[in-house]
Structures are given as structure tokens and as C-alpha cells.
Amino acid sequence: MEDGEVADVGPRADLEARGPFDDRIGGPDTMVVPGFVNAHYHTECWTAPGLIDEIFELGNLYVGSSMIDTDHEIIDLLATYGLIQAVKGGQTTTIDAFYGRPTLPLLGAEAVLAAYERIGMRTALGVSFRDQNRYAHMSDDEVLATFPPDIAAEIRASPLGYAWPTDQMVEIFGELHRRWDGRDGRFRVITAPDWTPACSDDLYRLCRRLSDDYGTPMTSHVLETRSELMWNADNVGGSAVRRLADLGVLGPDVSFSHFVWATDDDIRIAVDHGVTMVHCFGSNMRTSVGLCRVRDILAASGSLAFGTDGASLGDREDFLAEIRAGTTMQRMPDRFDEHRIDSLAVLDAATRQGAQAAGFGSRVGTLERHKAADLVCIDTSRVMFPRTRYHHDRILDVVIDRADHSDITAVMIGGRLVVEQGTVLTVDEDKVVDRINEIEDELYRPTPEAARRRELAAMVRPLVERTSGEWYSRPIDQPASIFNTRSIPGASDG
């Protein structure tokens, strides 16, 4: 590496002859891989009080109501803490879907971007747009009509639906793009139409125009839940992905986060348009939405990436653990002739394809000459011990099946050493933790206004339970995955 870029790659013996060097990292037991790209993340999850553990249709109600009343310092502090976990977990780049606080300038986005800048990570910050069905999978007017006028007015004026005026969002997107896009080669500002029920056709078209005009990617939550699948079936004539294709918004610069309830036709359309489909295993398990059809996407030659949603398993942001769990769960018990997913395909999804989705594909995602030196060093000594046990296994298979964040010895971004032996070098983690401890009594304590927002969300909850409950009662004829059986196949009822 030289001047922040990969100067050359090759066998160790050949490269050692190129010395002397200013410094060396790694060693004979080190595997070097490109930096991991978290293709779907929310820094704001770290500002939400409590566990992320409720089924999504209900948990979604509390996104707006749970927003802590905060300032730039708190957003920066909690974003920094979350990103410390992420970079120690091998993540060098994220696609960060950002909603923001309407009371703060530019929604508080610059506090998050400052945290990325300080740590040294890359991000494609997605400015989120929403303009309909803010409270439930039905029109806002229908929802509000079920309440007395004073309560309806209170809900409408609250941030419960976490949707800010579209004209304001266009201005904010443009200003953030002007200030941050391209800065130091580490920042993109992209459009993020939130998800298919919450965005009108006009809003999707608007985001497409913005992405085209500003030359940025687009990301959207698509088919995350069973209710979303059924809403599209009932309201737009069928496929959510067909709707987006007909609107002309799809292309290789688009990513679909979660993409759990995708039909065969949805996958074909996404593949035909070069869309990247992002598997968020830990989040999907925690919010009970199901499994992305990773194996079928790869079989269709689709572009796949991984994300944590800011709600990874155990909130550890350990990317190795996340991709291991996410791909191991693809070893379905109803398929005899298919077992592990090829580890090179997994690594490619965790690096190159995520980088393409984030708009950094020309600079990162692979270890090639003249690309930025974003890399992760993994110590294989524990992972491969005892070596004779794994003598016949591919080392990458063993690493993916066994390694975790504790085996990462170095993380480098743009040739800059950011993590060494589990310690972040660019910020003082102890000071961050100390500051959180200083203000923890007030940090997540709800203000009277926040408590009232939760009361309003609780009032809307029965409506969400009724509408989603009806969709969940409809049988799924051909589930994408089967884990067990309720009876012995072929046995009589007696």
C-alpha cells in the first residue's frame, strides 16, 4: 500500500522482495480481505430506547414516538458509539438510511456525518422520504378519521409517522449533497424513498429524478414484511417490484434492503434491472419478518449484499458473526442436495457488491491496484486451531464458519489504520463511554412530550393489529422455507 491505495497484490514472497517498507501489518497467520460494507444501516437505532424485539408492523409505530428529544451532541455521541462497534466488527463502509429530527438544522444529519468523519469510515447517507400511509398500511386520512378530532389533530402534528414535508426534504437533500458528497472520497449523499407502502408513485419518481440529477444511488426498504407484500397485492395490483419497474425507478444504482417477502417474479425483475438485494439477517430475526431468499437470489445470478439495519444480533455489529448466521440459516432442511453457500460468493456480497450499491464501487470493495486500501486483517491462528483438524478444508470456509470480531487484528480505511488489536485508534472509546455514563440518567428518559407520543402510538396500535392481523390470517401456499413439520408425512389422522 502507498498513498492510501493498494500498490500491488501477489504472493508474500514476491511482495517482501519489494521492501524495505515503512511498516508491516499482519503476518503468516493473517488473512487479508476487503473492508466489509454494511449495505443497510441506521445510526439512529442507537438513539432508540429499549430492545428492538417487537414484530416489525408494531415496532414501526414507535419509530417516530421513540425519538429521544435531543441535540447534536447526543446524536453525535450515540452515532459515534455505534460506529465504534461497527468498525471493530470489520465494517469500513455503510449505507445509512437516515430519518432525522425535524427540530434540528438539516435534521441533525451533520452530527452523524461528523461521527463518520472522525472515525474515518465511509458512508452513503440516505435521506429518507415518506409521503403516505405514515401510521399504518392505510391512508393517513382513514387512520385519523377513526379518532376524535382533537386526538386526530394531535397525531397529525406529531412526529409519529416520521415523515417530513417533501419540499423540505428535497432542500435538505440538496444542501447535504452540496456540503458532503464526495468529501475526502468517503461520503455520498443518496436518496432513500423509505418503503413501498409509505411512498407514492410520484415520490418514487421524484427520488429517481434526484438520483439522476445528482448522480447518486438510491436505496429503499422493499418487501420487508408480510404486511407489505399483502398491501401491495391489495393496493397496487400485485408485485411491489413490478410497480417500481413500471415507474422506471429501477437500475444498477438501486438497492432493496431486507427483501424478505419476494416472489419468484420479484427476484427476476430485480435481477433483470441489476438491483442489489440486501440481506439483514439479525434484524429480520429480531423483528420476526422472516428470511431473505439468499440462495434463490444467487441462483438467479442476482446482486447480493449484507446489512445489519443497526439492529444486529446482540447489537454487536460483528459483521463476521452476522454473515455467518445469515448464510448458515440458508442451509434449509427441506433441500437435500444444497448445503453451504459458496464462501467466495459470501465474501463478494459482503464487500464488492455492497460497495457497488453504496456508490463506491470504483474505489473500494476489492483489493486491486490503485483502489483505496480499505481492508480487514483476520488472525486465523485461533480459527484454524488445531490445524490438522481443518487440513482438508478451504481456509475461507473455516473463517466464515468460525471467525468473529475478536479475530480481527487490524482495520484499515484509505490506507489509514483505524483499528488495531481491538482498539479504535481514531477516537478515544473510553472518553465516549465516560460521557455516556455522565449523562445516562437523562439520555433515554422520556420527556413529557415523548411520553405523550408513545400514548398516541398506543392509540393507533389496535388499528395496526387489525389490518396486519387480517393479512397474516391469509394462508401462504408456498412458503420459501420450511424448518420442521407438524405431523409425520403420510401418517393417518388416527
Short mmCIF file of C-alpha atoms in Angstrom, two decimals:
data_model
loop_
_atom_site.label_atom_id
_atom_site.label_comp_id
_atom_site.label_asym_id
_atom_site.label_seq_id
_atom_site.Cartn_x
_atom_site.Cartn_y
_atom_site.Cartn_z
CA MET A 1 0.00 0.00 0.00
CA GLU A 2 1.14 3.51 -0.81
CA ASP A 3 -0.54 6.91 -0.52
CA GLY A 4 -3.73 5.28 0.75
CA GLU A 5 -4.04 2.94 -2.21
CA VAL A 6 -3.22 -0.65 -2.99
CA ALA A 7 0.14 -0.50 -4.76
CA ASP A 8 0.27 -4.19 -5.65
CA VAL A 9 -1.06 -7.62 -4.71
CA GLY A 10 0.56 -11.02 -5.02
CA PRO A 11 2.32 -13.84 -3.18
CA ARG A 12 4.01 -12.85 0.07
CA ALA A 13 7.48 -13.81 -1.14
CA ASP A 14 7.19 -11.60 -4.21
CA LEU A 15 5.95 -8.61 -2.25
CA GLU A 16 8.52 -8.97 0.53
CA ALA A 17 11.23 -8.55 -2.09
CA ARG A 18 9.81 -5.09 -2.85
CA GLY A 19 10.90 -3.71 0.55
CA PRO A 20 12.05 -2.01 2.63
CA PHE A 21 8.69 -0.79 3.99
CA ASP A 22 7.74 1.92 6.44
CA ASP A 23 5.53 -0.54 8.31
CA ARG A 24 4.03 -4.01 8.15
CA ILE A 25 0.77 -5.38 9.46
CA GLY A 26 -0.43 -8.95 9.63
CA GLY A 27 1.81 -11.96 9.37
CA PRO A 28 1.91 -15.60 8.27
CA ASP A 29 -1.40 -16.43 10.04
CA THR A 30 -3.23 -13.38 8.71
CA MET A 31 -5.96 -13.43 6.09
CA VAL A 32 -6.45 -10.05 4.40
CA VAL A 33 -9.87 -9.30 2.93
CA PRO A 34 -11.50 -6.12 1.60
CA GLY A 35 -13.28 -3.98 4.18
CA PHE A 36 -16.82 -5.11 4.87
CA VAL A 37 -19.66 -2.98 3.53
CA ASN A 38 -22.81 -2.76 5.63
CA ALA A 39 -25.30 -2.15 2.83
CA HIS A 40 -28.16 -1.27 5.17
CA TYR A 41 -27.67 0.52 8.47
CA HIS A 42 -29.41 3.05 10.72
CA THR A 43 -27.19 5.00 13.11
CA GLU A 44 -30.42 6.21 14.68
CA CYS A 45 -31.14 2.79 16.15
CA TRP A 46 -28.64 3.71 18.86
CA THR A 47 -30.84 6.64 19.89
CA ALA A 48 -33.92 4.43 20.35
CA PRO A 49 -34.69 3.35 23.93
CA GLY A 50 -35.23 -0.32 24.68
CA LEU A 51 -34.77 -3.56 22.79
CA ILE A 52 -35.59 -3.87 19.14
CA ASP A 53 -37.58 -7.06 19.56
CA GLU A 54 -41.21 -6.50 18.51
CA ILE A 55 -42.71 -7.72 15.27
CA PHE A 56 -41.98 -5.04 12.71
CA GLU A 57 -45.53 -3.95 11.92
CA LEU A 58 -45.96 -2.94 15.57
CA GLY A 59 -42.39 -1.79 16.19
CA ASN A 60 -42.71 0.57 13.23
CA LEU A 61 -45.32 2.52 15.19
CA TYR A 62 -42.74 3.55 17.73
CA VAL A 63 -40.02 4.80 15.37
CA GLY A 64 -41.38 8.34 15.49
CA SER A 65 -42.71 8.18 19.02
CA SER A 66 -39.44 6.83 20.45
CA MET A 67 -37.24 9.56 19.04
CA ILE A 68 -35.50 10.99 22.07
CA ASP A 69 -35.64 14.75 22.34
CA THR A 70 -32.04 15.51 21.72
CA ASP A 71 -29.41 17.79 20.29
CA HIS A 72 -26.39 17.49 18.00
CA GLU A 73 -24.10 16.39 20.81
CA ILE A 74 -26.27 13.42 21.76
CA ILE A 75 -26.78 12.31 18.16
CA ASP A 76 -23.03 12.60 17.54
CA LEU A 77 -22.21 10.76 20.77
CA LEU A 78 -24.53 7.81 20.18
CA ALA A 79 -23.69 7.60 16.48
CA THR A 80 -20.00 7.52 17.40
CA TYR A 81 -20.56 4.73 19.91
CA GLY A 82 -22.47 2.67 17.37
CA LEU A 83 -19.85 3.22 14.67
CA ILE A 84 -17.09 2.18 17.09
CA GLN A 85 -18.82 -1.20 17.33
CA ALA A 86 -19.25 -1.31 13.57
CA VAL A 87 -15.63 -0.58 12.66
CA LYS A 88 -14.34 -3.02 15.28
CA GLY A 89 -16.63 -5.55 13.60
CA GLY A 90 -14.80 -5.05 10.30
CA GLN A 91 -17.20 -2.56 8.69
CA THR A 92 -15.45 0.16 6.72
CA THR A 93 -18.45 1.49 4.75
CA THR A 94 -22.20 1.77 5.33
CA ILE A 95 -25.37 2.71 3.54
CA ASP A 96 -27.04 4.67 6.34
CA ALA A 97 -30.78 5.29 5.90
CA PHE A 98 -31.39 8.45 7.92
CA TYR A 99 -34.71 9.95 9.11
CA GLY A 100 -33.53 12.72 11.42
CA ARG A 101 -35.11 15.13 13.89
CA PRO A 102 -37.31 17.83 12.38
CA THR A 103 -36.40 20.26 15.18
CA LEU A 104 -32.70 20.29 14.24
CA PRO A 105 -30.98 22.03 11.31
CA LEU A 106 -30.68 19.62 8.37
CA LEU A 107 -32.49 17.09 10.60
CA GLY A 108 -29.30 16.63 12.62
CA ALA A 109 -27.65 14.76 9.75
CA GLU A 110 -24.38 16.62 10.09
CA ALA A 111 -23.91 15.26 13.61
CA VAL A 112 -24.00 11.74 12.17
CA LEU A 113 -21.72 12.64 9.28
CA ALA A 114 -19.26 14.22 11.71
CA ALA A 115 -19.13 10.94 13.63
CA TYR A 116 -18.23 9.08 10.43
CA GLU A 117 -15.64 11.69 9.56
CA ARG A 118 -14.00 11.49 12.99
CA ILE A 119 -13.77 7.70 12.99
CA GLY A 120 -12.60 7.60 9.38
CA MET A 121 -15.33 5.41 7.90
CA ARG A 122 -17.10 5.80 4.58
CA THR A 123 -20.85 6.18 4.26
CA ALA A 124 -23.58 6.72 1.74
CA LEU A 125 -26.09 8.66 3.82
CA GLY A 126 -29.62 8.06 2.58
CA VAL A 127 -32.02 10.99 3.03
CA SER A 128 -35.35 9.28 3.72
CA PHE A 129 -38.57 10.37 2.04
CA ARG A 130 -42.13 9.37 3.10
CA ASP A 131 -45.44 10.88 2.00
CA GLN A 132 -48.29 8.43 2.65
CA ASN A 133 -49.56 5.65 4.92
CA ARG A 134 -47.41 7.05 7.70
CA TYR A 135 -49.13 5.39 10.64
CA ALA A 136 -50.44 2.12 9.18
CA HIS A 137 -50.84 0.39 5.82
CA MET A 138 -53.81 2.60 5.01
CA SER A 139 -54.24 6.25 4.12
CA ASP A 140 -53.49 8.83 6.78
CA ASP A 141 -56.99 10.27 6.44
CA GLU A 142 -58.55 6.85 7.05
CA VAL A 143 -56.44 6.37 10.15
CA LEU A 144 -57.14 9.82 11.57
CA ALA A 145 -60.87 9.52 10.85
CA THR A 146 -61.10 6.79 13.49
CA PHE A 147 -60.17 9.27 16.25
CA PRO A 148 -61.91 12.27 17.80
CA PRO A 149 -60.89 15.50 16.05
CA ASP A 150 -58.65 16.70 18.87
CA ILE A 151 -56.72 13.42 19.02
CA ALA A 152 -56.50 13.26 15.22
CA ALA A 153 -55.06 16.77 15.13
CA GLU A 154 -52.54 15.85 17.82
CA ILE A 155 -51.41 12.75 15.92
CA ARG A 156 -51.14 14.70 12.67
CA ALA A 157 -48.96 17.36 14.31
CA SER A 158 -46.69 14.83 16.00
CA PRO A 159 -43.63 13.07 14.52
CA LEU A 160 -45.45 9.74 14.92
CA GLY A 161 -45.27 8.95 11.21
CA TYR A 162 -41.66 10.22 10.99
CA ALA A 163 -42.39 11.87 7.62
CA TRP A 164 -41.31 15.44 6.93
CA PRO A 165 -42.63 17.67 4.10
CA THR A 166 -41.33 16.57 0.71
CA ASP A 167 -40.28 20.07 -0.40
CA GLN A 168 -38.26 20.44 2.80
CA MET A 169 -36.63 17.04 2.24
CA VAL A 170 -35.63 17.98 -1.31
CA GLU A 171 -33.94 21.13 0.02
CA ILE A 172 -32.19 19.19 2.78
CA PHE A 173 -31.00 16.56 0.33
CA GLY A 174 -29.57 19.22 -1.96
CA GLU A 175 -27.80 21.04 0.85
CA LEU A 176 -26.32 17.88 2.35
CA HIS A 177 -25.18 16.79 -1.10
CA ARG A 178 -23.52 20.17 -1.66
CA ARG A 179 -21.71 20.07 1.69
CA TRP A 180 -20.75 16.41 1.95
CA ASP A 181 -21.00 14.37 -1.23
CA GLY A 182 -17.50 13.43 -2.39
CA ARG A 183 -15.78 14.90 0.67
CA ASP A 184 -12.41 13.21 1.14
CA GLY A 185 -13.64 10.44 -1.16
CA ARG A 186 -15.52 8.95 1.78
CA PHE A 187 -19.02 10.42 1.59
CA ARG A 188 -22.04 10.03 -0.64
CA VAL A 189 -25.47 11.54 -0.07
CA ILE A 190 -28.14 9.40 -1.69
CA THR A 191 -31.92 9.22 -1.98
CA ALA A 192 -33.85 6.83 0.25
CA PRO A 193 -37.56 6.56 -0.56
CA ASP A 194 -38.42 4.77 2.65
CA TRP A 195 -40.53 1.77 1.68
CA THR A 196 -43.22 0.82 -0.76
CA PRO A 197 -46.38 1.49 1.33
CA ALA A 198 -45.03 4.84 2.61
CA CYS A 199 -44.07 6.30 -0.80
CA SER A 200 -46.44 7.37 -3.53
CA ASP A 201 -45.67 6.81 -7.19
CA ASP A 202 -44.88 10.50 -7.53
CA LEU A 203 -42.42 10.35 -4.65
CA TYR A 204 -40.56 7.38 -6.14
CA ARG A 205 -40.35 9.23 -9.47
CA LEU A 206 -39.07 12.32 -7.67
CA CYS A 207 -36.34 10.33 -5.95
CA ARG A 208 -35.38 8.80 -9.29
CA ARG A 209 -35.01 12.26 -10.80
CA LEU A 210 -32.94 13.46 -7.85
CA SER A 211 -30.64 10.45 -8.10
CA ASP A 212 -30.22 11.02 -11.82
CA ASP A 213 -29.67 14.76 -11.48
CA TYR A 214 -27.15 14.43 -8.64
CA GLY A 215 -25.54 11.19 -9.84
CA THR A 216 -26.21 9.27 -6.64
CA PRO A 217 -27.54 5.79 -5.82
CA MET A 218 -30.98 5.09 -4.39
CA THR A 219 -31.96 2.72 -1.58
CA SER A 220 -35.39 1.63 -0.37
CA HIS A 221 -36.90 -0.86 2.07
CA VAL A 222 -38.72 -3.31 -0.20
CA LEU A 223 -40.83 -6.32 0.82
CA GLU A 224 -39.53 -6.32 4.37
CA THR A 225 -42.74 -7.73 5.87
CA ARG A 226 -45.66 -9.98 5.12
CA SER A 227 -47.99 -6.99 5.55
CA GLU A 228 -46.04 -5.07 2.92
CA LEU A 229 -46.42 -7.98 0.49
CA MET A 230 -50.18 -8.06 1.09
CA TRP A 231 -50.57 -4.27 0.94
CA ASN A 232 -49.01 -4.27 -2.50
CA ALA A 233 -51.19 -7.18 -3.58
CA ASP A 234 -54.33 -5.35 -2.46
CA ASN A 235 -53.45 -1.79 -3.44
CA VAL A 236 -51.13 -1.74 -6.47
CA GLY A 237 -52.33 -4.79 -8.33
CA GLY A 238 -49.70 -7.28 -7.21
CA SER A 239 -45.94 -7.13 -7.16
CA ALA A 240 -44.16 -4.30 -5.34
CA VAL A 241 -41.14 -4.75 -7.58
CA ARG A 242 -43.24 -4.75 -10.76
CA ARG A 243 -44.71 -1.45 -9.58
CA LEU A 244 -41.22 0.07 -9.17
CA ALA A 245 -40.10 -1.28 -12.54
CA ASP A 246 -43.17 0.19 -14.25
CA LEU A 247 -42.43 3.53 -12.58
CA GLY A 248 -38.98 3.48 -14.20
CA VAL A 249 -37.05 3.83 -10.95
CA LEU A 250 -35.01 0.61 -11.02
CA GLY A 251 -31.42 0.21 -12.16
CA PRO A 252 -27.95 -0.96 -11.06
CA ASP A 253 -27.73 2.06 -8.75
CA VAL A 254 -30.72 0.88 -6.66
CA SER A 255 -30.64 -1.37 -3.59
CA PHE A 256 -33.52 -3.11 -1.85
CA SER A 257 -32.99 -3.58 1.88
CA HIS A 258 -34.41 -6.68 3.62
CA PHE A 259 -36.27 -8.06 0.53
CA VAL A 260 -37.72 -10.93 2.55
CA TRP A 261 -41.19 -11.43 1.05
CA ALA A 262 -40.03 -11.53 -2.57
CA THR A 263 -41.77 -13.79 -5.06
CA ASP A 264 -40.02 -15.58 -7.91
CA ASP A 265 -41.22 -12.79 -10.21
CA ASP A 266 -39.89 -10.11 -7.85
CA ILE A 267 -36.45 -11.70 -7.87
CA ARG A 268 -36.43 -11.99 -11.67
CA ILE A 269 -37.37 -8.33 -12.13
CA ALA A 270 -34.75 -7.17 -9.62
CA VAL A 271 -32.06 -9.27 -11.29
CA ASP A 272 -33.04 -8.05 -14.76
CA HIS A 273 -32.61 -4.44 -13.61
CA GLY A 274 -29.33 -5.04 -11.77
CA VAL A 275 -30.78 -4.14 -8.36
CA THR A 276 -28.73 -5.12 -5.28
CA MET A 277 -30.74 -7.09 -2.72
CA VAL A 278 -29.58 -6.66 0.89
CA HIS A 279 -29.85 -9.47 3.44
CA CYS A 280 -30.33 -8.16 7.02
CA PHE A 281 -30.41 -11.41 8.94
CA GLY A 282 -30.11 -10.31 12.57
CA SER A 283 -32.64 -7.51 12.24
CA ASN A 284 -35.08 -9.72 10.36
CA MET A 285 -34.91 -12.36 13.07
CA ARG A 286 -35.33 -9.82 15.87
CA THR A 287 -38.39 -8.24 14.23
CA SER A 288 -39.93 -11.57 13.15
CA VAL A 289 -40.16 -10.74 9.46
CA GLY A 290 -38.57 -13.91 8.04
CA LEU A 291 -35.64 -14.93 5.86
CA CYS A 292 -34.42 -13.29 2.68
CA ARG A 293 -34.20 -15.81 -0.18
CA VAL A 294 -30.42 -15.58 -0.44
CA ARG A 295 -29.92 -18.93 -2.11
CA ASP A 296 -32.53 -18.20 -4.77
CA ILE A 297 -31.11 -14.72 -5.43
CA LEU A 298 -27.65 -16.16 -6.02
CA ALA A 299 -29.06 -18.96 -8.17
CA ALA A 300 -30.66 -16.28 -10.36
CA SER A 301 -27.26 -14.51 -10.66
CA GLY A 302 -28.58 -11.62 -8.60
CA SER A 303 -26.52 -8.99 -6.83
CA LEU A 304 -26.49 -9.64 -3.08
CA ALA A 305 -25.14 -7.62 -0.16
CA PHE A 306 -25.38 -7.79 3.62
CA GLY A 307 -26.64 -5.28 6.17
CA THR A 308 -27.31 -5.12 9.89
CA ASP A 309 -30.06 -2.45 9.92
CA GLY A 310 -28.38 -1.08 13.06
CA ALA A 311 -30.10 -3.96 14.85
CA SER A 312 -27.56 -6.77 14.56
CA LEU A 313 -27.55 -9.88 16.70
CA GLY A 314 -26.81 -8.75 20.24
CA ASP A 315 -26.22 -5.18 18.98
CA ARG A 316 -22.58 -6.16 18.47
CA GLU A 317 -22.26 -5.08 14.83
CA ASP A 318 -19.95 -8.06 14.34
CA PHE A 319 -20.10 -8.46 10.56
CA LEU A 320 -18.40 -11.85 10.54
CA ALA A 321 -20.95 -13.22 13.00
CA GLU A 322 -23.78 -11.62 11.05
CA ILE A 323 -22.88 -13.12 7.67
CA ARG A 324 -22.17 -16.49 9.28
CA ALA A 325 -25.60 -16.66 10.91
CA GLY A 326 -27.29 -15.26 7.83
CA THR A 327 -25.80 -17.81 5.47
CA THR A 328 -25.94 -20.78 7.82
CA MET A 329 -29.70 -20.27 8.07
CA GLN A 330 -29.84 -20.78 4.30
CA ARG A 331 -28.98 -24.46 4.81
CA MET A 332 -32.61 -25.47 4.63
CA PRO A 333 -33.77 -28.85 5.98
CA ASP A 334 -36.12 -29.29 3.02
CA ARG A 335 -33.24 -29.41 0.49
CA PHE A 336 -31.04 -32.49 0.39
CA ASP A 337 -28.74 -31.55 -2.48
CA GLU A 338 -27.86 -28.00 -1.38
CA HIS A 339 -25.74 -27.23 1.66
CA ARG A 340 -23.37 -24.35 2.28
CA ILE A 341 -23.35 -21.27 0.09
CA ASP A 342 -20.02 -20.79 -1.64
CA SER A 343 -17.76 -18.75 0.63
CA LEU A 344 -16.33 -16.68 -2.21
CA ALA A 345 -19.87 -15.61 -3.11
CA VAL A 346 -20.46 -14.69 0.53
CA LEU A 347 -17.26 -12.63 0.71
CA ASP A 348 -18.10 -10.94 -2.59
CA ALA A 349 -21.53 -9.97 -1.24
CA ALA A 350 -20.02 -8.62 1.98
CA THR A 351 -17.52 -6.46 0.10
CA ARG A 352 -17.64 -5.75 -3.64
CA GLN A 353 -21.39 -5.86 -4.19
CA GLY A 354 -22.11 -3.76 -1.13
CA ALA A 355 -19.57 -1.19 -2.32
CA GLN A 356 -21.32 -1.01 -5.70
CA ALA A 357 -24.67 -0.40 -4.00
CA ALA A 358 -23.16 2.41 -1.91
CA GLY A 359 -21.71 4.17 -4.93
CA PHE A 360 -18.08 3.43 -4.00
CA GLY A 361 -17.55 0.51 -6.37
CA SER A 362 -14.81 2.20 -8.37
CA ARG A 363 -12.74 2.84 -5.23
CA VAL A 364 -13.36 0.03 -2.72
CA GLY A 365 -14.75 -3.47 -2.38
CA THR A 366 -11.82 -5.40 -3.82
CA LEU A 367 -8.06 -5.48 -3.22
CA GLU A 368 -6.75 -4.29 -6.57
CA ARG A 369 -4.02 -1.95 -7.69
CA HIS A 370 -4.97 1.74 -7.49
CA LYS A 371 -8.07 1.09 -5.39
CA ALA A 372 -8.32 2.55 -1.90
CA ALA A 373 -6.67 0.43 0.77
CA ASP A 374 -9.80 -0.50 2.74
CA LEU A 375 -9.09 -3.88 4.31
CA VAL A 376 -9.57 -6.16 7.28
CA CYS A 377 -6.85 -8.39 8.72
CA ILE A 378 -8.11 -11.59 10.33
CA ASP A 379 -5.84 -13.65 12.57
CA THR A 380 -6.54 -17.27 11.63
CA SER A 381 -4.47 -18.89 14.39
CA ARG A 382 -7.45 -19.46 16.71
CA VAL A 383 -9.86 -20.06 13.87
CA MET A 384 -7.70 -22.81 12.32
CA PHE A 385 -6.63 -24.43 15.60
CA PRO A 386 -5.84 -27.27 15.67
CA ARG A 387 -4.66 -27.03 12.07
CA THR A 388 -4.68 -30.73 11.44
CA ARG A 389 -8.41 -30.75 12.10
CA TYR A 390 -9.05 -28.36 9.19
CA HIS A 391 -6.27 -29.61 6.93
CA HIS A 392 -8.69 -30.58 4.14
CA ASP A 393 -10.97 -27.54 4.42
CA ARG A 394 -10.72 -24.33 2.45
CA ILE A 395 -9.42 -21.65 4.77
CA LEU A 396 -12.13 -19.19 3.70
CA ASP A 397 -14.81 -21.75 4.61
CA VAL A 398 -13.31 -22.13 8.06
CA VAL A 399 -13.01 -18.37 8.57
CA ILE A 400 -16.63 -17.73 7.60
CA ASP A 401 -17.83 -20.59 9.81
CA ARG A 402 -15.70 -19.74 12.85
CA ALA A 403 -14.24 -16.22 12.91
CA ASP A 404 -15.70 -13.25 14.77
CA HIS A 405 -14.70 -9.70 15.66
CA SER A 406 -12.19 -10.91 18.26
CA ASP A 407 -10.09 -12.38 15.45
CA ILE A 408 -9.80 -9.03 13.64
CA THR A 409 -6.34 -7.61 14.28
CA ALA A 410 -6.48 -4.57 12.02
CA VAL A 411 -8.95 -2.48 10.04
CA MET A 412 -7.60 -0.02 7.50
CA ILE A 413 -9.56 2.61 5.58
CA GLY A 414 -7.87 4.51 2.77
CA GLY A 415 -4.51 3.24 3.97
CA ARG A 416 -5.13 4.63 7.46
CA LEU A 417 -5.00 2.18 10.35
CA VAL A 418 -8.31 2.68 12.16
CA VAL A 419 -8.45 -0.43 14.37
CA GLU A 420 -5.52 -2.34 15.83
CA GLN A 421 -5.88 -5.35 18.15
CA GLY A 422 -9.46 -4.45 19.01
CA THR A 423 -8.75 -0.79 19.76
CA VAL A 424 -10.09 2.07 17.68
CA LEU A 425 -7.21 4.46 17.00
CA THR A 426 -9.11 7.45 15.63
CA VAL A 427 -11.32 8.22 18.64
CA ASP A 428 -10.99 7.59 22.36
CA GLU A 429 -13.60 4.93 23.10
CA ASP A 430 -13.14 5.33 26.85
CA LYS A 431 -13.99 9.02 26.65
CA VAL A 432 -17.10 8.25 24.62
CA VAL A 433 -18.22 5.68 27.18
CA ASP A 434 -17.41 8.04 30.07
CA ARG A 435 -19.52 10.77 28.51
CA ILE A 436 -22.43 8.37 28.03
CA ASN A 437 -22.10 7.37 31.68
CA GLU A 438 -22.14 11.03 32.72
CA ILE A 439 -25.48 11.70 31.09
CA GLU A 440 -27.08 8.25 31.12
CA ASP A 441 -29.75 9.21 33.67
CA GLU A 442 -31.13 11.74 31.20
CA LEU A 443 -30.13 10.08 27.94
CA TYR A 444 -33.14 7.84 27.32
CA ARG A 445 -35.53 9.26 29.90
CA PRO A 446 -38.63 10.37 28.01
CA THR A 447 -39.73 13.95 28.23
CA PRO A 448 -43.44 14.59 28.79
CA GLU A 449 -43.72 15.23 25.05
CA ALA A 450 -42.07 11.90 24.22
CA ALA A 451 -44.28 10.08 26.73
CA ARG A 452 -47.32 11.59 25.05
CA ARG A 453 -46.09 10.41 21.64
CA ARG A 454 -45.96 6.86 22.96
CA GLU A 455 -49.50 7.23 24.25
CA LEU A 456 -50.62 8.33 20.79
CA ALA A 457 -48.79 5.35 19.23
CA ALA A 458 -50.61 3.04 21.64
CA MET A 459 -53.92 4.51 20.45
CA VAL A 460 -53.05 3.67 16.82
CA ARG A 461 -51.78 0.19 17.70
CA PRO A 462 -55.18 -1.62 17.67
CA LEU A 463 -55.75 -0.39 14.12
CA VAL A 464 -52.38 -1.79 13.02
CA GLU A 465 -53.10 -5.05 14.81
CA ARG A 466 -56.42 -5.42 12.97
CA THR A 467 -55.12 -4.64 9.49
CA SER A 468 -51.90 -6.66 9.78
CA GLY A 469 -53.71 -9.46 11.58
CA GLU A 470 -56.07 -9.84 8.64
CA TRP A 471 -53.16 -10.13 6.22
CA TYR A 472 -51.38 -12.62 8.46
CA SER A 473 -54.52 -14.77 8.55
CA ARG A 474 -54.33 -15.37 4.80
CA PRO A 475 -52.52 -18.67 4.16
CA ILE A 476 -49.20 -18.73 2.33
CA ASP A 477 -49.46 -21.52 -0.23
CA GLN A 478 -45.77 -21.99 -0.95
CA PRO A 479 -43.52 -20.81 1.87
CA ALA A 480 -39.98 -20.02 0.81
CA SER A 481 -38.50 -22.02 3.68
CA ILE A 482 -39.58 -24.95 5.85
CA PHE A 483 -37.96 -25.76 9.18
CA ASN A 484 -39.99 -28.60 10.62
CA THR A 485 -43.28 -30.48 10.37
CA ARG A 486 -46.46 -30.64 12.40
CA SER A 487 -47.10 -34.31 11.68
CA ILE A 488 -45.47 -37.45 10.28
CA PRO A 489 -45.72 -37.26 6.48
CA GLY A 490 -48.16 -39.84 5.15
CA ALA A 491 -49.41 -40.87 8.59
CA SER A 492 -53.14 -41.34 9.08
CA ASP A 493 -55.07 -38.93 11.23
CA GLY A 494 -55.54 -41.66 13.80
#
